[in-house]
PDB file of C-alpha atoms in Angstrom:
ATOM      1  CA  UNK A   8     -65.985  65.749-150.541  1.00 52.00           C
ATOM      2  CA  UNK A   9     -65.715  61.767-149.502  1.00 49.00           C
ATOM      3  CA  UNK A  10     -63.231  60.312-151.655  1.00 64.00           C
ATOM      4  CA  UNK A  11     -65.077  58.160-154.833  1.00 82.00           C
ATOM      5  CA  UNK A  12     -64.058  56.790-158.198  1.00 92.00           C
ATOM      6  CA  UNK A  13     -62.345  58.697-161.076  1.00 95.00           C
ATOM      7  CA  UNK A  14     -64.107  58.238-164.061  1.00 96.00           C
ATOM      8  CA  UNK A  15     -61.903  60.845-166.218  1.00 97.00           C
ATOM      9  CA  UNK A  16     -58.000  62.224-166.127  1.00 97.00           C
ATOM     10  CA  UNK A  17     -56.959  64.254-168.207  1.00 98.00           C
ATOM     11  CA  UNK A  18     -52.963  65.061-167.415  1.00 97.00           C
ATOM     12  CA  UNK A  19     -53.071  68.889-168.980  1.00 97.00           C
ATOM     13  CA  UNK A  20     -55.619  71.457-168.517  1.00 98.00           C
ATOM     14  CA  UNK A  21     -55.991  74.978-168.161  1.00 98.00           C
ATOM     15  CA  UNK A  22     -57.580  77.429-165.837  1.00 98.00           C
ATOM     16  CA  UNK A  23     -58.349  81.417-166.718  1.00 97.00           C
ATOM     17  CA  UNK A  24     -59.890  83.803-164.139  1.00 94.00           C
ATOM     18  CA  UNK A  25     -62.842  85.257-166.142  1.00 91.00           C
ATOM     19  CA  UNK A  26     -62.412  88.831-166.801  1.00 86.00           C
ATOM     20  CA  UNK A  27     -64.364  91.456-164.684  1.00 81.00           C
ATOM     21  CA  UNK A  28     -68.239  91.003-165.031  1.00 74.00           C
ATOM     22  CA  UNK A  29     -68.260  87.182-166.051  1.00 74.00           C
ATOM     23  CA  UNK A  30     -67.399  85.901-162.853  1.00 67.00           C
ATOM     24  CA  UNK A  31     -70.561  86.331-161.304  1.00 65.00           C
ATOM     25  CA  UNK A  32     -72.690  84.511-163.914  1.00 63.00           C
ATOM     26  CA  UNK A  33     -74.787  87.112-164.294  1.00 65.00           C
ATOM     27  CA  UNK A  34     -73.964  87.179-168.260  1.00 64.00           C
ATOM     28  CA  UNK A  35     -73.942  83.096-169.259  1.00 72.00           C
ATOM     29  CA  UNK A  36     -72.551  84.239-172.909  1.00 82.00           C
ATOM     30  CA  UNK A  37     -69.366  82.997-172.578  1.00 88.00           C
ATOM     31  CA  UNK A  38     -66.959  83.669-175.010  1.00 91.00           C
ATOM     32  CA  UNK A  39     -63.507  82.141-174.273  1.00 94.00           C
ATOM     33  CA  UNK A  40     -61.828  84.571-177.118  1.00 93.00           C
ATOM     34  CA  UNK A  41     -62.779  87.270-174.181  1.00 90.00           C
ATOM     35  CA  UNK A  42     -59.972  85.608-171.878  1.00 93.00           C
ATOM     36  CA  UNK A  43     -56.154  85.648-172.103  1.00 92.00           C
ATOM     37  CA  UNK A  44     -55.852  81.884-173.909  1.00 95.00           C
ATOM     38  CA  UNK A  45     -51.694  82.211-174.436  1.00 94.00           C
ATOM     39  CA  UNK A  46     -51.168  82.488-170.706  1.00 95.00           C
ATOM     40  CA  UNK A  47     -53.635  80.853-168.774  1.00 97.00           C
ATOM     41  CA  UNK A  48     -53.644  81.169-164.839  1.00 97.00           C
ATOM     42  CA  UNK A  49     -53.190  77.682-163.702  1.00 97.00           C
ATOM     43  CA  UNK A  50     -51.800  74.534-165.832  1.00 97.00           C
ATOM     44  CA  UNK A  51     -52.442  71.075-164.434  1.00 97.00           C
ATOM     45  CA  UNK A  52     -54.434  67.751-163.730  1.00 98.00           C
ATOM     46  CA  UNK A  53     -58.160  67.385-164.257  1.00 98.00           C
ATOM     47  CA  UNK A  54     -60.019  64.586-162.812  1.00 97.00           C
ATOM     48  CA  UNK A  55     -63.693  63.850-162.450  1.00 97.00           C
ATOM     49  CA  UNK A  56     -64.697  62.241-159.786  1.00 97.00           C
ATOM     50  CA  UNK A  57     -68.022  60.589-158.766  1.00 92.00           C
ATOM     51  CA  UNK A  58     -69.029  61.677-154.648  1.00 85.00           C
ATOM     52  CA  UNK A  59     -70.774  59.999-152.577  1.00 78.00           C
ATOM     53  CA  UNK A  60     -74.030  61.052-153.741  1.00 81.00           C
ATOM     54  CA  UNK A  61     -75.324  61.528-157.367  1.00 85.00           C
ATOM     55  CA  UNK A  62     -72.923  64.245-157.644  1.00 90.00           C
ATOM     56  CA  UNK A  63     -69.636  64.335-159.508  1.00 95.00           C
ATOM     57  CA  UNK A  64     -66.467  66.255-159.142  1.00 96.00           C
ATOM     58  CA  UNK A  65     -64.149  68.141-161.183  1.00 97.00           C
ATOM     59  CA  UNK A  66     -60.760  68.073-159.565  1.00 96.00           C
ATOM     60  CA  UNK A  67     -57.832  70.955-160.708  1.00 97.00           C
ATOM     61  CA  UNK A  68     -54.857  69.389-159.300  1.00 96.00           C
ATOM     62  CA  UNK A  69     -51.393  70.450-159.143  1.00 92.00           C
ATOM     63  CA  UNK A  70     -48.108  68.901-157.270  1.00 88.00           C
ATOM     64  CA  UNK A  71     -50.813  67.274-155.186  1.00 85.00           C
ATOM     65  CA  UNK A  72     -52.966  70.399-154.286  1.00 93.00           C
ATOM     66  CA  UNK A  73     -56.441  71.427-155.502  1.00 94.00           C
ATOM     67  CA  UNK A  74     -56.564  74.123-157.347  1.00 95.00           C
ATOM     68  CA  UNK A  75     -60.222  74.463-157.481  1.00 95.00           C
ATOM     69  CA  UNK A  76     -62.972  72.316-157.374  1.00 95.00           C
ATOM     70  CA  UNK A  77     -66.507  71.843-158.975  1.00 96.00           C
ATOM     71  CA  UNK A  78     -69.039  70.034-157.530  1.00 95.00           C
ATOM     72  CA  UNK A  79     -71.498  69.101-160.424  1.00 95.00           C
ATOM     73  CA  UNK A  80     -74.926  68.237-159.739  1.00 94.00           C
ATOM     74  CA  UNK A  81     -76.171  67.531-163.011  1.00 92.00           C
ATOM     75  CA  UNK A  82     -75.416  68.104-166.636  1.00 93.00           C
ATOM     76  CA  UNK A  83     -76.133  70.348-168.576  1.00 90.00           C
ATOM     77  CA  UNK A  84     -76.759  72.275-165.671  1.00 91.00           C
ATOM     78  CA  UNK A  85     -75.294  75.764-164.325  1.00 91.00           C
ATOM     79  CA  UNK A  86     -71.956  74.060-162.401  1.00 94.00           C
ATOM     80  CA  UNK A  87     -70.511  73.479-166.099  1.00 95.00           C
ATOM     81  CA  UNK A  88     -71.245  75.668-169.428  1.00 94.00           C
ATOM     82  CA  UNK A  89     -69.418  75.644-172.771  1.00 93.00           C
ATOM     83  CA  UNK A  90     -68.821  78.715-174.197  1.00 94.00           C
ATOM     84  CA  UNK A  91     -70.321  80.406-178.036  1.00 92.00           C
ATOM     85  CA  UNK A  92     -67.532  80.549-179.618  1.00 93.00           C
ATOM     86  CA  UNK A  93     -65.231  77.401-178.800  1.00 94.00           C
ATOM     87  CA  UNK A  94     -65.967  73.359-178.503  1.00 94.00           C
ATOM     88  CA  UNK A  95     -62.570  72.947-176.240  1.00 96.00           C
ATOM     89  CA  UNK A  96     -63.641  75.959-173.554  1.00 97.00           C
ATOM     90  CA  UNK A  97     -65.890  75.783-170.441  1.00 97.00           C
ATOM     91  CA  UNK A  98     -66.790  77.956-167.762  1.00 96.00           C
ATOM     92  CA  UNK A  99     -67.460  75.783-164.286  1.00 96.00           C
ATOM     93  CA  UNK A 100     -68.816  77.614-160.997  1.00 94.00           C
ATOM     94  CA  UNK A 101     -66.704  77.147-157.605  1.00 90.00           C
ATOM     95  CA  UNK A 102     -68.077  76.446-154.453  1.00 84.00           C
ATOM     96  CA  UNK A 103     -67.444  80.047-153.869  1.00 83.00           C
ATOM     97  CA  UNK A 104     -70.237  80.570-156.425  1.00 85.00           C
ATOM     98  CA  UNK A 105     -67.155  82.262-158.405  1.00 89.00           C
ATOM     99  CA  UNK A 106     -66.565  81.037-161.880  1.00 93.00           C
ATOM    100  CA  UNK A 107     -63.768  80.009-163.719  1.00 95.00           C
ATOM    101  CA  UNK A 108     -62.705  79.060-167.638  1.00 96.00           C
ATOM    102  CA  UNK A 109     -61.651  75.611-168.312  1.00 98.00           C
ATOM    103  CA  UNK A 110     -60.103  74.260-171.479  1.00 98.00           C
ATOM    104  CA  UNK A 111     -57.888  71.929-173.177  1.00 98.00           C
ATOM    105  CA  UNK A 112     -55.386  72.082-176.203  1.00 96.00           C
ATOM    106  CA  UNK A 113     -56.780  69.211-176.977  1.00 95.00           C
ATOM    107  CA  UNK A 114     -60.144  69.304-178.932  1.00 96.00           C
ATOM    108  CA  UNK A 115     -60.790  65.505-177.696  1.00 97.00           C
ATOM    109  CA  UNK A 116     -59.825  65.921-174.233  1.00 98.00           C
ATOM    110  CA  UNK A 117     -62.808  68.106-173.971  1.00 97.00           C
ATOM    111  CA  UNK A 118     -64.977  65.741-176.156  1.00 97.00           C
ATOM    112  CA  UNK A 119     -64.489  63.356-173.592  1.00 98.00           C
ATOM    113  CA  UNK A 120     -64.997  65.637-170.446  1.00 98.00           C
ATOM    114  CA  UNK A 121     -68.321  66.041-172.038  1.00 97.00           C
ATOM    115  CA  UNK A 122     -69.304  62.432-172.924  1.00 97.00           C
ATOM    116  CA  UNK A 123     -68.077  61.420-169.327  1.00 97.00           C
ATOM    117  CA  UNK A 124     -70.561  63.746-167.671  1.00 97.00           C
ATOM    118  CA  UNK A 125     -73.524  62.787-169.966  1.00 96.00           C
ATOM    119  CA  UNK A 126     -72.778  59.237-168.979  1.00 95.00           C
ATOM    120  CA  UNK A 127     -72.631  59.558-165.245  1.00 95.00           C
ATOM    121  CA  UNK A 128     -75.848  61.193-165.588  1.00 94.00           C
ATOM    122  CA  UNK A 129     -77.495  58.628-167.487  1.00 94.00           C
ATOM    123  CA  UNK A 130     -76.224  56.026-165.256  1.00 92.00           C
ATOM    124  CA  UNK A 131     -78.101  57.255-162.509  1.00 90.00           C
ATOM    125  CA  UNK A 132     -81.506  58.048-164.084  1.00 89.00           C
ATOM    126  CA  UNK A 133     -81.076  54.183-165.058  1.00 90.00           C
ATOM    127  CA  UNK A 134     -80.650  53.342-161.351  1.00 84.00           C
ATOM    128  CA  UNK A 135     -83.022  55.370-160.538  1.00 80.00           C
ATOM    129  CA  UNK A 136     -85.618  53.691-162.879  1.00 86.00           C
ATOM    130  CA  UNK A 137     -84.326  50.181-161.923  1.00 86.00           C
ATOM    131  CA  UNK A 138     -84.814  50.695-158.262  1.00 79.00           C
ATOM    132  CA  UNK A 139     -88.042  52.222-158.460  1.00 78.00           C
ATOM    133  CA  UNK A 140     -89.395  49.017-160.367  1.00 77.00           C
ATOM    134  CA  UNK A 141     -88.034  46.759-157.908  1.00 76.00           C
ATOM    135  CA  UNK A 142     -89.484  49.147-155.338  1.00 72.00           C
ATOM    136  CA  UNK A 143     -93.067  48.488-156.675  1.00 71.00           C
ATOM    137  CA  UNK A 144     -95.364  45.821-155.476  1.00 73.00           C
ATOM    138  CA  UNK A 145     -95.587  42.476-157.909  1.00 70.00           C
ATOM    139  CA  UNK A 146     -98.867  42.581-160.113  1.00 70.00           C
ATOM    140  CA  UNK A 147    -101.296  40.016-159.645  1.00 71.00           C
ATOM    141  CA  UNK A 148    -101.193  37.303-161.895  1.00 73.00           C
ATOM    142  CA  UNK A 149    -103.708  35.425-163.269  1.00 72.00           C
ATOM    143  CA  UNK A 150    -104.669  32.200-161.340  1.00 72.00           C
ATOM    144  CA  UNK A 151    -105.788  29.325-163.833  1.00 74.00           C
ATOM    145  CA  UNK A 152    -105.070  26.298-161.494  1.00 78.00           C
ATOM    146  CA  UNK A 153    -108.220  23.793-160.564  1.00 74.00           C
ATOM    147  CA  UNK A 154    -109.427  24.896-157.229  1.00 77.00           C
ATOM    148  CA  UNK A 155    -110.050  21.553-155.221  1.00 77.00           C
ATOM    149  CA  UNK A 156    -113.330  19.820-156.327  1.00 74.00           C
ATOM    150  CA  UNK A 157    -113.239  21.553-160.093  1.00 78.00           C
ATOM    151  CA  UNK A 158    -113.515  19.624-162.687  1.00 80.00           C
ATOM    152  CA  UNK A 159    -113.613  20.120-166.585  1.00 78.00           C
ATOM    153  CA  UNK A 160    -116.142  18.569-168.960  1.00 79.00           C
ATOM    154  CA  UNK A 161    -114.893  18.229-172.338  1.00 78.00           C
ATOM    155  CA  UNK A 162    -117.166  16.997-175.163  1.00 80.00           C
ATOM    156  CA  UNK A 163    -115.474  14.544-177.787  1.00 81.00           C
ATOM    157  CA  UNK A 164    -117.245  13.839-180.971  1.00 78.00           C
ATOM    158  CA  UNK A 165    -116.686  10.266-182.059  1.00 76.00           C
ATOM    159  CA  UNK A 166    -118.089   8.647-184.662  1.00 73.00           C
ATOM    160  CA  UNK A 167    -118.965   4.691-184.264  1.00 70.00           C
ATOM    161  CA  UNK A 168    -116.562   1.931-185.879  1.00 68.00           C
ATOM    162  CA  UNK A 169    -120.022   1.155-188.012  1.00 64.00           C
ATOM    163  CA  UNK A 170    -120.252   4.618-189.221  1.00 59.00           C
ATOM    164  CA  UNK A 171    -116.434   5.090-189.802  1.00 57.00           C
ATOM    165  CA  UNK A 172    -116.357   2.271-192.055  1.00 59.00           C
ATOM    166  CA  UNK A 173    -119.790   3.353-194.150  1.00 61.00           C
ATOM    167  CA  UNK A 174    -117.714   6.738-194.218  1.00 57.00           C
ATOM    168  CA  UNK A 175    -114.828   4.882-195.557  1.00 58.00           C
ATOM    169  CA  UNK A 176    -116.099   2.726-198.559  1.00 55.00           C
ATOM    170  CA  UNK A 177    -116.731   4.259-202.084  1.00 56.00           C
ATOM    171  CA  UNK A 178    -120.728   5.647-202.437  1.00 54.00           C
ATOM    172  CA  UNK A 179    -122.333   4.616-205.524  1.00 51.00           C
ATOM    173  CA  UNK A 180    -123.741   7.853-206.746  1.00 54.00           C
ATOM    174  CA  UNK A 181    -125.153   5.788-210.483  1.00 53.00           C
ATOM    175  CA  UNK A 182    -126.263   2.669-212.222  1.00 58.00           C
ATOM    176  CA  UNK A 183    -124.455   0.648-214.201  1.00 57.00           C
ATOM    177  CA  UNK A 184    -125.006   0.193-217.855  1.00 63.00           C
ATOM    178  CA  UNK A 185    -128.046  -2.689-218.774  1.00 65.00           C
ATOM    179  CA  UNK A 186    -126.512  -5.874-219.920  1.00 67.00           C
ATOM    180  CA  UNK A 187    -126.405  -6.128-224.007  1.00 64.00           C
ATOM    181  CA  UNK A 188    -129.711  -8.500-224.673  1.00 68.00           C
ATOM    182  CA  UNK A 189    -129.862 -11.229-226.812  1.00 67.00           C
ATOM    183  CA  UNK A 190    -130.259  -9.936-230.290  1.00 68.00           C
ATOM    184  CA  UNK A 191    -126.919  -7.737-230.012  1.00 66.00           C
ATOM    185  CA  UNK A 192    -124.845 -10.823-228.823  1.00 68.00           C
ATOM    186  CA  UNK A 193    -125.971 -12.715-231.129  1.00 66.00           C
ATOM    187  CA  UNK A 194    -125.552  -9.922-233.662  1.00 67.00           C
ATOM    188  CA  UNK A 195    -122.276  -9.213-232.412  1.00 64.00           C
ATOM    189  CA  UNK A 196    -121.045 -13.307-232.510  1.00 65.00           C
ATOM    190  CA  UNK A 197    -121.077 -13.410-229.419  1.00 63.00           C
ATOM    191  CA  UNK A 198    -123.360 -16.381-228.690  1.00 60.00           C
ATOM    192  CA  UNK A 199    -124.589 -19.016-231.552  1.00 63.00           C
ATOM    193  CA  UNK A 200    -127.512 -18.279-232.994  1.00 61.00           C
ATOM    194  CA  UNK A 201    -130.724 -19.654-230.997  1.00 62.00           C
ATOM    195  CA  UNK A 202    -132.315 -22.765-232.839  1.00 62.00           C
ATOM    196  CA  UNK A 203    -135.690 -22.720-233.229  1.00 58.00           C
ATOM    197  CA  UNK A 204    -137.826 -25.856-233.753  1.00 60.00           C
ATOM    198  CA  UNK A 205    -139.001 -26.289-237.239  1.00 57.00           C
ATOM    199  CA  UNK A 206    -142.911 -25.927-237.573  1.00 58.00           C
ATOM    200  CA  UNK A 207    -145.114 -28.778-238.721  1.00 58.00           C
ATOM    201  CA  UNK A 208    -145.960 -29.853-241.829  1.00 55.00           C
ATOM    202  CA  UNK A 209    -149.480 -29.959-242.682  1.00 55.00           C
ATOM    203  CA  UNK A 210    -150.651 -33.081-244.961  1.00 53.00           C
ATOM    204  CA  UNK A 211    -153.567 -32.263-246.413  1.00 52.00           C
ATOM    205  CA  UNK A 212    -154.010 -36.310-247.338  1.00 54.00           C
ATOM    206  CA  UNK A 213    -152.955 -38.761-245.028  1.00 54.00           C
ATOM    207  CA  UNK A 214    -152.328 -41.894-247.292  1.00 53.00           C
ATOM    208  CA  UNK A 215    -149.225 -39.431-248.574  1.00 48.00           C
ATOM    209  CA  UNK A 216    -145.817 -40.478-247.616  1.00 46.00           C
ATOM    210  CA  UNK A 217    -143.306 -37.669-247.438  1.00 49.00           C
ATOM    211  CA  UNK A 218    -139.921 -38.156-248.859  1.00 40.00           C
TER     212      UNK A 218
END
């Protein structure tokens, strides 16, 4: 395995050799209450490693040896397996196809062996999806430029100044009232009284005189 990042350490871990007939991964129901848990077979360093593919590694170290390694190619996925009965247990599979039980005292230690493997795995199917829509050709956009010699008629409806103003000045939609005739001012005291002449005076002999 080429040397890559370490994404997880955990300083104390434990390694049981499965009992006889669950090392061969023929039965994948696990139960870590099956193995010897007060005296496990190895104590030491975990780390998990990312390779130089899409693969990750789980790394048993001890005074700078490997105990055992675990190449992982995906997860969940046959390399690594919790067990029924236990959230801190898991079974991984050796590149000898053997397997072996893995587990912590510490319930979060293997809370975040777990989370680190989900997120590896996510990480790439990201990548993945990034790269594959750079990968793809650029869609056509739409071209709404003027091609040389195009024009655009646009129709403008304005009124004329004449018609504006008509538009603009009060309509008169009635009559006014009929201006009051003569009788009514009169009535009213508005005006003086009209004089009329007085009408003649008939003699009936002209040698009267009229006093």
């Amino acid at each position: 395995m080429a040397s890559g990042r370490v994404i997880l350490t955990k300083n104390e871990a434990f390694a049981y050799k499965l009992p006889p007939g669950q090392n061969t991964g023929k039965d994948t129901n696990w139960k870590a209450n099956s193995w010897n848990l007060s005296k496990p077979d190895w104590t030491g360093k975990l780390k998990l490693v990312t390779g130089s593919d899409k693969s990750c590694y789980i790394k048993l170290e001890s005074a700078g040896s490997i105990y055992a390694e675990c190449q992982v190619d995906n997860y969940p996925g046959p390399a690594v397996t919790t067990v029924s009965d236990s959230s801190r247990y898991f079974v991984i599979q050796m590149k000898n196809k053997e397997y072996l039980g893995l587990g912590f005292a510490d319930r979060s230690d293997s809370f975040d062996l777990n989370v680190a493997l989900q997120s590896h795995f996510k990480g790439i199917l990201v990548e993945e999806a990034i790269e594959k829509e750079s990968n793809e050709p650029p869609k056509e956009k739409l071209d709404l430029s003027l091609k040389e010699g195009q024009t655009i008629k646009v129709n403008i409806n304005i009124p004329k100044k004449s018609t504006r103003n008509r538009s603009k000045s009060p309509s008169v939609t009635g009559r006014g009232l009929p201006p009051p005739n003569a009788a009514a001012m009169e009535a009213a005291g508005l005006v003086a009284p009209k004089k009329f002449p007085a009408p003649p005076t008939k003699q009936t002999n002209p040698n009267w005189i009229q006093f």
